[in-house]
Amino acid sequence: MSRALRWLFTGLVLAFLGLFLVLPMTSLVLVGFTGEPVDLLGHLVRGDLSGLMRQLADQADWRYYAGFFETRRYFRGFLNAVGAAPLAALLAWGTARVVLSLWKALGGTVPGPIRRGAGLPLMALVFGAVVVAGLSWRILVPAEAQQGHWMYHIAPGRSWEGRLWQVLGFCPLVTLAATLLGGIMAWSVVRTAMPGRNLVRWLCIVPLALPPFLGALAFRNLLGEGGLLTRILEAMGLGSPFEGQSVLAAGIVQAFLFFPFVVLTTAAALERMDPSLGEAAQVTGARPGFSLWTVHLPMLMPGLTAGAFLAFIRSFGDFAVLSLLMPIGRPILVVEAYRDLSGSTDWGGASMLSTVMVLTILAVLALQKSFVEDGGFETVTGRAAGEGELVHTPWVCRTCLAVCAAILSVPILFVAATLLVSLSARWGVETLPTAYTLSRYVEIFRRLGAADSPLLNSFSLVLPALVLALVLALAVAWTLARSRHWTRNLLDFATVLPFVVPGVAFAVALIGIFNGPPLALHLTATLVLCAYVVTRMPFAVRSILASLQQVGPSLEEGSKTLGATSSLTMARVTIPLILPGLTAGAIMVFISAMQDVAITLMTCPPRWYPASIFVFQRIQEGDVFDASAYGMVLLGLILVPYALVWRLGGVRTGL
Amino acid sequence: MSRVEIRNLVKKFGSTLAVDQVSLDVGDGEFFSLLGASGCGKTTTLRCVAGLETPSGGGILLDGQDVARVPAWDRNCGMVFQNYALFPHMTVADNVAYGLMARRYRKAGLLGRMGWLVRAVSACLPSEDLIRVREALAMVELEGLEERRPGQLSGGQQQRVALARALVIRPRVLLFDEPLGALDARLRVKMRQEIRRIQRRAGITTLYVTHDQEEALAVSDRIAVMNHGRVVQVGPPEELYLRPRTRFLADFIGLTNLFSACPEGPGRVQLLEGPVLPTTHAIPAQGTFSVAVRPESLRLLGAGEEAPGSFTGRVQLRMFMGSTVKYVVASGPLEWTVAAPLASAAERIGMGDEVRVGLQPEDLLVLEGSE
């Protein structure tokens, strides 16, 4: 490839990322202040920066951010999602860090123990204080003094249980549950000689491949009103355990859908961890309880917290489950942002909430990073534990297997119940359907011929996006792997950003730019397609980058010294070597784009609604039968390539 | 002050026998080495003593007490691992203090345990522990590095931290698992002297596993050489070097002139395809056996010199080794290595010269086992 061509290509990639990523995110922040779209693109095209500045100066104020604290459903939505106690702990930690670095910048010295060890106790103290205060305030303070008091916002729930949810926060609790489930499973799979270890690992792809909206549907099919398990329990005279829409229902679905992230990262960390560290602790006199807290858990922190972070951002930005399963009186940030724009076209509110979401995720990311860095967990180049070092104790193995089976049975039962619903022709008050039919599936395939087939729409949107994403990802990954230019860091950031921006926030940002001239792309298939490309490209970039880094430049140089031209080198050496990474990346892009709800729902014209939106709307309408049939087809389309990518070993890199 | 007694120790991994009926007695304050090639069962034996492996049979006694049912953390051993196994997320001081904190945790009640756990996690050492940590670090000459992390230390320094961590708990037995394997040659020599010096000063009974015969010979009071899970020979370094009993041991200890032979009358052996030589050692009545001669007990004979045993050969190779000069002498199909003192090498023997080699009867060792 000639130099000029390479620069042209790089320029096109940067222009694409600039147009569909940088500009929307910038406009998102600005609209949070102005309250209406600022026509950023138009000003840029006209070269009219002073006009932009004037508009900003005229319109910008803190109204919407002040409104965040004044509008009940905003602030409640935020606290419901992140919880008062975790938020306070996070703020305390951030403040302490800022104060400490200021103190250091002014020439003060910080004693080692405080610098290293004070973070956790401080956070624990603040956390505990807020929990105690939040739970006891309603009891201790007389009712008349409560109205209008700021503490009232922190713990408004009337019941103990409601207050606990609000003080601890929905997403942190889901993250905690997912981390526990995933941590136990990872340990069982990697460190015990439990029978069926590989099968357990393999079955993790079921929850990984299950789209969240399908998880919500499956929960209704299994445990909601008229769900399979509910019917069975009612037949046994035990009554129905769950309401269809409840905080607990949303929490269960999220925890059991997102725990595999923790399994993947923790299993990788466990495999890297040198078993002699644990042995050293033992011989030096540490009982198992002591070494667990002082050696094993700290060493696992990077993997565990990385998985927990992934689970948190999924839970926090998951529009589908939260909008389908959260009860009416329980506002949640991501749903409120969606309602602001789609319901009442409140630009300022939606943009402000979206910015808050992104900032929250960035703050949690910073916490996770500093946790890992302060801990000084160098990647220990340990050997994996040999067969002899696994835990062979029979009762431990049996318990682990039972726990893993119990965890995995939930998503598998989800799928089974949905399959049953999709196949049932007649299902009255009986426990099981009285007649079965394949007609729904036949109908789906017959409709493939029609112009508005949701499945066909899915493919027409996802496949072009896939091709474009791969081409861009190849270029970006290549630059990241080989270039030392300063643009490298920019690109690196551009490929991380979509990971941390929730779908709803990104959709709000896109609409803010493209809702009018000069590029009125809102409600066109083009915008959906480009949004897929920008948000899903990072999967492909990470996956290709991983295999490129394994290949290293020496092979290419070797080929060149043998007299091969650049294009020949590319065709005969590089492409074949990165093919596994490319395939894995492509499949991850495909799966992830097929699952999308938030961006599509907000930017797609109804004519182009893909299968995911079709299912989502059927669920909203309460038509579980059609939704289940479409959902099963969608799941099949996702599960098969996912199994393939698992075989390629690309799941870990493709996260 | 303790003794270690290993009684008929057996350890199986699945169907493979890693340790086969090993019995050893390590005396109080003794520096005892287990020497052998990789896979000979020496590390497994050590790990059984540490409590990291459960023996399949036999027993281990520390000070006469059977420790079969005592978990590793209650055995009060100090162990230095091959890769040091320093905790990378702790400072040097916290690494060294780990055993002290673990003991405080172990001895405390339920509430006290939680307290010590919090202190351990947040790296809050009691001041008396800090003093002991400083003492231990001073012993290994690492003062002033308390706040570093293992990743910021050199290999030799990491080794010293690992040693300090094992010493600070005043262990009954000090266990070393190939501690110098990851160091470069010069540092290895320095560190082994260091380990020996510290062990002598502290007077701690020591079990030392290594595959390096030079290292074992240099530091040990006694050595047990192992092969295929069994102990081949036990004795002080001099005895193993001067009087190896088997061909395996002679080969392992670094004897180069090893040949097969058969008896040829009283006090004389016939080397296969070689000369007939005298020996003072007992000779089997019949069959082939092995004989060995250390290179430094062979002598290049000048004109008119005589020796009880001698043969002629041609110098194939001359290597200057510093204090000695090594000659490789071919005599028929056999190749002999002769180490001559530098002074005698002044006689200007060069490659290709015809020489006569002489030896004393007591230097021709007769060994069990043949090739």
XYZ file of N, CA and C in Angstrom, chain A residues 212-302:
273
model
N -30.446 -9.290 26.780
C -31.149 -8.897 28.005
C -32.670 -8.871 27.854
N -33.169 -8.361 26.711
C -34.630 -8.308 26.590
C -35.222 -9.714 26.578
N -34.468 -10.639 26.009
C -34.917 -12.024 25.996
C -34.862 -12.597 27.415
N -33.875 -12.155 28.192
C -33.785 -12.576 29.587
C -35.013 -12.115 30.349
N -35.438 -10.869 30.102
C -36.628 -10.349 30.769
C -37.850 -11.161 30.379
N -37.957 -11.444 29.083
C -39.077 -12.252 28.598
C -39.046 -13.640 29.247
N -37.851 -14.226 29.274
C -37.712 -15.577 29.806
C -38.081 -15.608 31.281
N -37.745 -14.538 32.008
C -38.114 -14.501 33.416
C -39.633 -14.570 33.572
N -40.322 -13.786 32.721
C -41.789 -13.835 32.771
C -42.290 -15.226 32.429
N -41.657 -15.839 31.422
C -42.102 -17.167 31.004
C -41.856 -18.204 32.080
N -40.837 -17.967 32.899
C -40.486 -18.970 33.910
C -41.129 -18.666 35.257
N -40.977 -17.412 35.707
C -41.349 -17.096 37.090
C -42.417 -16.014 37.209
N -42.778 -15.405 36.082
C -43.800 -14.364 36.141
C -45.181 -14.977 36.285
N -46.216 -14.134 36.108
C -47.578 -14.642 36.162
C -47.782 -15.603 34.996
N -48.250 -16.800 35.287
C -48.464 -17.781 34.223
C -47.177 -18.413 33.736
N -46.061 -18.135 34.431
C -44.801 -18.755 34.032
C -44.763 -20.226 34.394
N -43.846 -20.927 33.779
C -43.789 -22.382 33.946
C -43.593 -22.773 35.408
N -42.592 -22.183 36.038
C -42.286 -22.551 37.416
C -43.398 -22.084 38.354
N -43.962 -20.913 38.043
C -45.063 -20.412 38.856
C -46.229 -21.394 38.818
N -46.531 -21.899 37.620
C -47.615 -22.888 37.495
C -47.307 -24.136 38.308
N -46.038 -24.577 38.196
C -45.669 -25.787 38.933
C -45.820 -25.548 40.431
N -45.328 -24.401 40.899
C -45.411 -24.092 42.322
C -46.850 -23.954 42.758
N -47.695 -23.355 41.906
C -49.105 -23.200 42.256
C -49.791 -24.554 42.319
N -49.390 -25.431 41.374
C -49.971 -26.778 41.382
C -49.602 -27.506 42.672
N -48.412 -27.173 43.210
C -48.003 -27.807 44.464
C -48.577 -27.066 45.658
N -49.326 -26.004 45.397
C -49.966 -25.257 46.474
C -49.042 -24.307 47.198
N -47.988 -23.863 46.517
C -47.024 -22.972 47.185
C -47.223 -21.504 46.820
N -48.103 -21.235 45.865
C -48.338 -19.853 45.475
C -47.246 -19.323 44.591
N -47.440 -18.121 44.032
C -46.445 -17.583 43.098
C -45.413 -16.775 43.852
N -44.136 -17.052 43.620
C -43.075 -16.415 44.407
C -42.762 -14.987 43.980
N -42.946 -14.642 42.710
C -42.518 -13.319 42.235
C -43.671 -12.582 41.563
N -43.614 -11.270 41.675
C -44.493 -10.482 40.833
C -43.817 -10.335 39.486
N -44.609 -10.119 38.452
C -44.050 -10.011 37.102
C -43.059 -8.879 36.992
N -43.439 -7.721 37.555
C -42.520 -6.591 37.528
C -42.117 -6.278 38.950
N -40.851 -6.503 39.263
C -40.388 -6.149 40.598
C -38.893 -5.923 40.555
N -38.387 -5.227 41.565
C -36.958 -4.969 41.638
C -36.197 -6.281 41.691
N -36.754 -7.221 42.465
C -36.086 -8.504 42.619
C -35.994 -9.234 41.278
N -37.086 -9.171 40.495
C -37.094 -9.840 39.191
C -36.001 -9.266 38.294
N -35.939 -7.938 38.207
C -34.911 -7.307 37.370
C -33.523 -7.686 37.861
N -33.361 -7.707 39.199
C -32.061 -8.047 39.768
C -31.647 -9.467 39.427
N -32.586 -10.403 39.555
C -32.257 -11.803 39.257
C -31.854 -11.960 37.793
N -32.652 -11.361 36.903
C -32.335 -11.494 35.474
C -30.946 -10.936 35.187
N -30.670 -9.739 35.706
C -29.368 -9.127 35.413
C -28.215 -9.943 35.997
N -28.370 -10.355 37.248
C -27.269 -11.088 37.885
C -26.964 -12.373 37.131
N -28.014 -13.075 36.715
C -27.777 -14.357 36.047
C -27.406 -14.197 34.575
N -27.587 -12.994 34.042
C -27.141 -12.754 32.669
C -25.700 -12.239 32.630
N -25.305 -11.516 33.669
C -24.020 -10.816 33.587
C -22.899 -11.503 34.360
N -23.211 -12.566 35.132
C -22.137 -13.182 35.918
C -21.025 -13.813 35.050
N -21.321 -14.255 33.791
C -20.224 -14.861 33.020
C -19.051 -13.913 32.760
N -19.303 -12.598 32.749
C -18.164 -11.670 32.586
C -17.155 -11.883 33.701
N -17.693 -12.049 34.926
C -16.809 -12.265 36.072
C -16.112 -13.622 35.946
N -16.847 -14.622 35.456
C -16.228 -15.942 35.286
C -15.036 -15.831 34.347
N -15.229 -15.158 33.216
C -14.160 -15.079 32.218
C -12.921 -14.392 32.770
N -13.112 -13.202 33.368
C -11.938 -12.453 33.817
C -11.286 -13.117 35.023
N -12.109 -13.656 35.940
C -11.543 -14.262 37.144
C -10.843 -15.574 36.824
N -11.433 -16.349 35.913
C -10.788 -17.609 35.541
C -9.422 -17.325 34.919
N -9.365 -16.278 34.089
C -8.077 -15.926 33.483
C -7.071 -15.547 34.564
N -7.515 -14.753 35.555
C -6.607 -14.334 36.632
C -6.173 -15.529 37.476
N -7.118 -16.437 37.727
C -6.793 -17.630 38.522
C -5.776 -18.492 37.803
N -5.935 -18.581 36.480
C -5.002 -19.411 35.728
C -3.611 -18.795 35.724
N -3.554 -17.471 35.781
C -2.245 -16.808 35.790
C -1.583 -16.871 37.159
N -2.399 -17.018 38.201
C -1.839 -16.891 39.554
C -0.970 -18.095 39.906
N 0.197 -17.797 40.401
C 1.157 -18.835 40.753
C 0.695 -19.580 42.008
N 0.499 -20.888 41.937
C 0.038 -21.610 43.132
C 1.041 -21.568 44.275
N 2.320 -21.304 43.979
C 3.289 -21.310 45.066
C 3.075 -20.130 46.017
N 2.351 -19.088 45.583
C 2.070 -17.989 46.504
C 1.190 -18.478 47.649
N 0.159 -19.226 47.308
C -0.716 -19.782 48.333
C 0.042 -20.735 49.235
N 0.922 -21.535 48.630
C 1.705 -22.482 49.421
C 2.654 -21.753 50.358
N 3.252 -20.674 49.844
C 4.156 -19.901 50.686
C 3.408 -19.367 51.894
N 2.173 -18.879 51.659
C 1.376 -18.367 52.769
C 1.107 -19.484 53.777
N 0.751 -20.651 53.283
C 0.448 -21.790 54.160
C 1.646 -22.160 55.036
N 2.805 -22.339 54.376
C 3.986 -22.776 55.125
C 4.397 -21.706 56.123
N 4.212 -20.438 55.741
C 4.613 -19.352 56.632
C 3.680 -19.249 57.834
N 2.608 -20.027 57.831
C 1.785 -20.077 59.032
C 0.376 -19.550 58.871
N -0.042 -19.278 57.634
C -1.364 -18.693 57.450
C -2.418 -19.780 57.347
N -3.448 -19.674 58.180
C -4.598 -20.556 58.034
C -5.322 -20.191 56.741
N -6.131 -21.111 56.196
C -6.796 -20.811 54.930
C -7.604 -19.515 54.961
N -8.290 -19.263 56.088
C -9.092 -18.046 56.171
C -8.227 -16.803 56.057
N -7.050 -16.855 56.668
C -6.149 -15.702 56.647
C -5.561 -15.502 55.250
N -5.112 -16.601 54.623
C -4.470 -16.425 53.315
C -5.488 -16.059 52.246
N -6.753 -16.478 52.428
C -7.777 -16.085 51.454
C -7.872 -14.570 51.354
N -7.905 -13.913 52.540
C -8.095 -12.460 52.535
C -6.814 -11.707 52.248
N -5.668 -12.286 52.621
C -4.433 -11.506 52.487
C -3.671 -11.831 51.204
N -3.855 -13.017 50.648
C -3.097 -13.369 49.440
C -4.009 -13.636 48.241
N -4.932 -14.581 48.397
C -5.702 -14.988 47.220
C -6.588 -13.871 46.687
N -7.409 -13.293 47.565
C -8.311 -12.251 47.073
C -7.562 -11.043 46.520
N -6.545 -10.520 47.245
C -5.801 -9.397 46.650
C -5.189 -9.738 45.293
N -4.692 -10.966 45.157
C -4.083 -11.326 43.879
C -5.137 -11.431 42.778
N -6.358 -11.790 43.170
C -7.408 -11.942 42.174
C -8.096 -10.618 41.863
N -7.795 -9.584 42.673
C -8.490 -8.314 42.529
C -8.564 -7.804 41.086
N -7.443 -7.802 40.331
C -7.533 -7.264 38.971
C -8.603 -7.971 38.139
